[in-house]
Tab-separated table of C-alpha atoms in Angstrom:
chain	number	residue	atom	x	y	z
A	1	MET	CA	-41.644	-50.315	-15.686
A	2	GLY	CA	-43.660	-53.175	-17.132
A	3	VAL	CA	-46.801	-54.766	-15.782
A	4	GLY	CA	-45.991	-56.723	-12.656
A	5	ALA	CA	-42.477	-55.294	-12.418
A	6	PRO	CA	-41.599	-54.663	-8.792
A	7	SER	CA	-41.167	-51.058	-7.760
A	8	PRO	CA	-37.761	-50.053	-6.403
A	9	VAL	CA	-37.019	-50.834	-2.764
A	10	ARG	CA	-36.906	-47.575	-0.819
A	11	ILE	CA	-34.081	-47.495	1.717
A	12	LEU	CA	-33.669	-44.789	4.344
A	13	VAL	CA	-30.099	-44.571	5.674
A	14	VAL	CA	-29.860	-42.813	9.042
A	15	ASP	CA	-26.189	-42.209	9.836
A	16	ASP	CA	-24.165	-39.150	10.844
A	17	ASP	CA	-20.805	-40.423	9.541
A	18	PRO	CA	-20.319	-39.190	5.946
A	19	GLY	CA	-17.656	-41.856	5.333
A	20	ASP	CA	-19.968	-44.666	6.417
A	21	VAL	CA	-22.822	-43.188	4.375
A	22	LEU	CA	-20.614	-43.135	1.293
A	23	MET	CA	-19.544	-46.751	1.846
A	24	ILE	CA	-23.175	-47.809	2.348
A	25	GLU	CA	-24.263	-45.994	-0.821
A	26	GLU	CA	-21.410	-47.525	-2.837
A	27	ALA	CA	-22.140	-51.025	-1.552
A	28	LEU	CA	-25.847	-50.613	-2.345
A	29	ALA	CA	-25.007	-49.326	-5.819
A	30	ASP	CA	-22.973	-52.493	-6.467
A	31	SER	CA	-26.040	-54.727	-6.304
A	32	ASP	CA	-28.576	-55.133	-9.065
A	33	VAL	CA	-31.567	-54.711	-6.731
A	34	ASP	CA	-33.601	-51.748	-8.000
A	35	LYS	CA	-33.636	-49.206	-5.180
A	36	VAL	CA	-34.075	-45.604	-4.136
A	37	ILE	CA	-31.795	-44.416	-1.318
A	38	ASN	CA	-32.522	-41.466	0.951
A	39	VAL	CA	-30.035	-40.329	3.602
A	40	VAL	CA	-30.569	-38.320	6.768
A	41	SER	CA	-27.800	-37.504	9.231
A	42	ASP	CA	-29.484	-37.759	12.627
A	43	GLY	CA	-32.483	-39.178	14.403
A	44	GLN	CA	-34.436	-35.944	14.545
A	45	GLU	CA	-34.223	-35.580	10.767
A	46	ALA	CA	-35.137	-39.256	10.402
A	47	MET	CA	-38.376	-38.690	12.314
A	48	GLU	CA	-39.146	-35.583	10.228
A	49	PHE	CA	-38.565	-37.663	7.072
A	50	LEU	CA	-40.767	-40.514	8.298
A	51	ARG	CA	-43.522	-38.152	9.431
A	52	ARG	CA	-43.172	-36.000	6.290
A	53	GLU	CA	-42.482	-32.830	8.265
A	54	GLY	CA	-40.296	-29.780	7.673
A	55	ARG	CA	-38.320	-30.037	4.451
A	56	HIS	CA	-39.435	-33.665	4.027
A	57	THR	CA	-43.118	-33.085	3.223
A	58	ASP	CA	-42.702	-34.963	-0.068
A	59	ALA	CA	-40.736	-37.872	1.432
A	60	ALA	CA	-41.704	-41.341	0.269
A	61	ARG	CA	-42.257	-43.983	2.928
A	62	PRO	CA	-39.185	-46.226	3.089
A	63	ASP	CA	-39.465	-50.003	2.783
A	64	VAL	CA	-36.523	-50.526	5.144
A	65	ILE	CA	-34.425	-48.330	7.428
A	66	LEU	CA	-30.680	-48.765	8.003
A	67	LEU	CA	-30.151	-47.098	11.384
A	68	ASP	CA	-26.954	-46.124	13.178
A	69	LEU	CA	-27.202	-45.957	16.969
A	70	ASN	CA	-24.780	-43.198	17.939
A	71	MET	CA	-25.848	-39.864	16.461
A	72	PRO	CA	-26.350	-36.291	17.686
A	73	ARG	CA	-29.689	-34.672	18.632
A	74	MET	CA	-31.692	-37.923	18.666
A	75	ASP	CA	-29.825	-41.212	18.665
A	76	GLY	CA	-30.778	-44.456	16.972
A	77	ARG	CA	-32.253	-45.960	20.133
A	78	GLN	CA	-34.678	-43.062	20.406
A	79	VAL	CA	-35.583	-43.358	16.711
A	80	LEU	CA	-36.141	-47.096	17.068
A	81	GLY	CA	-38.415	-46.552	20.064
A	82	ALA	CA	-40.364	-43.744	18.365
A	83	VAL	CA	-40.869	-45.661	15.096
A	84	LYS	CA	-41.959	-48.902	16.743
A	85	GLN	CA	-44.451	-47.012	18.972
A	86	ASP	CA	-45.947	-45.169	16.000
A	87	GLU	CA	-49.039	-46.896	14.587
A	88	ASP	CA	-48.281	-45.655	11.057
A	89	LEU	CA	-44.557	-46.460	11.028
A	90	ARG	CA	-44.066	-49.559	13.164
A	91	THR	CA	-44.289	-52.029	10.274
A	92	ILE	CA	-41.218	-50.566	8.537
A	93	PRO	CA	-38.348	-53.043	9.051
A	94	ILE	CA	-35.357	-51.496	10.820
A	95	VAL	CA	-31.838	-52.878	10.549
A	96	VAL	CA	-29.524	-51.426	13.169
A	97	LEU	CA	-26.191	-50.978	11.354
A	98	THR	CA	-23.668	-49.687	13.851
A	99	THR	CA	-20.082	-49.959	15.072
A	100	SER	CA	-21.173	-51.075	18.545
A	101	ASN	CA	-21.014	-54.733	19.475
A	102	ALA	CA	-21.901	-54.056	23.118
A	103	ASP	CA	-24.389	-56.547	24.558
A	104	THR	CA	-26.422	-53.688	26.023
A	105	ASP	CA	-26.855	-52.139	22.567
A	106	ILE	CA	-27.712	-55.470	20.951
A	107	VAL	CA	-30.249	-56.512	23.588
A	108	GLY	CA	-31.577	-52.963	23.855
A	109	SER	CA	-32.142	-52.737	20.100
A	110	TYR	CA	-34.015	-56.037	19.961
A	111	THR	CA	-36.020	-55.034	23.027
A	112	LEU	CA	-37.055	-51.914	21.098
A	113	GLN	CA	-38.132	-54.256	18.255
A	114	ALA	CA	-35.256	-53.869	15.796
A	115	ASN	CA	-35.717	-56.367	12.971
A	116	ALA	CA	-31.976	-57.079	12.772
A	117	TYR	CA	-28.735	-55.931	14.380
A	118	VAL	CA	-25.581	-55.800	12.263
A	119	THR	CA	-22.170	-54.604	13.415
A	120	LYS	CA	-20.317	-52.532	10.811
A	121	PRO	CA	-17.159	-54.405	9.828
A	122	ILE	CA	-13.891	-52.457	9.919
A	123	ASP	CA	-12.587	-54.029	6.701
A	124	LEU	CA	-13.938	-52.300	3.559
A	125	ASP	CA	-14.557	-55.541	1.642
A	126	ASP	CA	-16.383	-57.049	4.626
A	127	PHE	CA	-18.390	-53.828	5.018
A	128	ASN	CA	-19.435	-53.939	1.362
A	129	ASP	CA	-20.344	-57.605	1.665
A	130	VAL	CA	-22.518	-57.020	4.744
A	131	VAL	CA	-24.407	-54.109	3.152
A	132	ARG	CA	-24.927	-56.062	-0.095
A	133	ARG	CA	-26.314	-59.000	1.899
A	134	ILE	CA	-28.771	-56.701	3.708
A	135	ASP	CA	-29.756	-55.229	0.339
A	136	GLU	CA	-30.197	-58.644	-1.241
A	137	PHE	CA	-32.219	-59.911	1.722
A	138	PHE	CA	-34.628	-56.963	1.821
A	139	GLY	CA	-34.614	-56.452	-1.951
A	140	ARG	CA	-35.191	-60.056	-3.027
A	141	VAL	CA	-35.851	-62.474	-0.186
A	142	VAL	CA	-38.298	-60.990	2.295
A	143	VAL	CA	-41.845	-59.912	1.642
A	144	LEU	CA	-42.171	-56.303	2.769
A	145	PRO	CA	-45.433	-54.775	4.010
A	146	LYS	CA	-47.403	-52.870	1.420
A	147	ARG	CA	-46.776	-49.133	1.455
A	148	SER	CA	-49.471	-46.993	2.986
């Protein structure tokens, strides 16, 4: 990496559906934004990753979180609330990426300070397009907070 070259964008994917995770990873791999992707399969593991606990003591702080809402043990709503109430984590942008288009989930997510809410498209091409747009936006367009 040369002088002034941006470091890779670190993305944490929190989703319990292996098929969706694979599609997200493939869509992210299709873009030329330099990135590091970590995946956890439920909210409890997401919090361990973010707090560098358990098997995640060496976890790197993500620059953005792609968060599913409906997961076992600790769902995305609980993760969103916990992250945004945590002084050390609250500045990490969170994109809710979920199958739900229920008004209660949308309003609830924004009330809990989600940075964006995106409904997962059913069509594979549309799904890839949506994930690539998120990647492009957070990888090239927005200014992310400095890592602590």
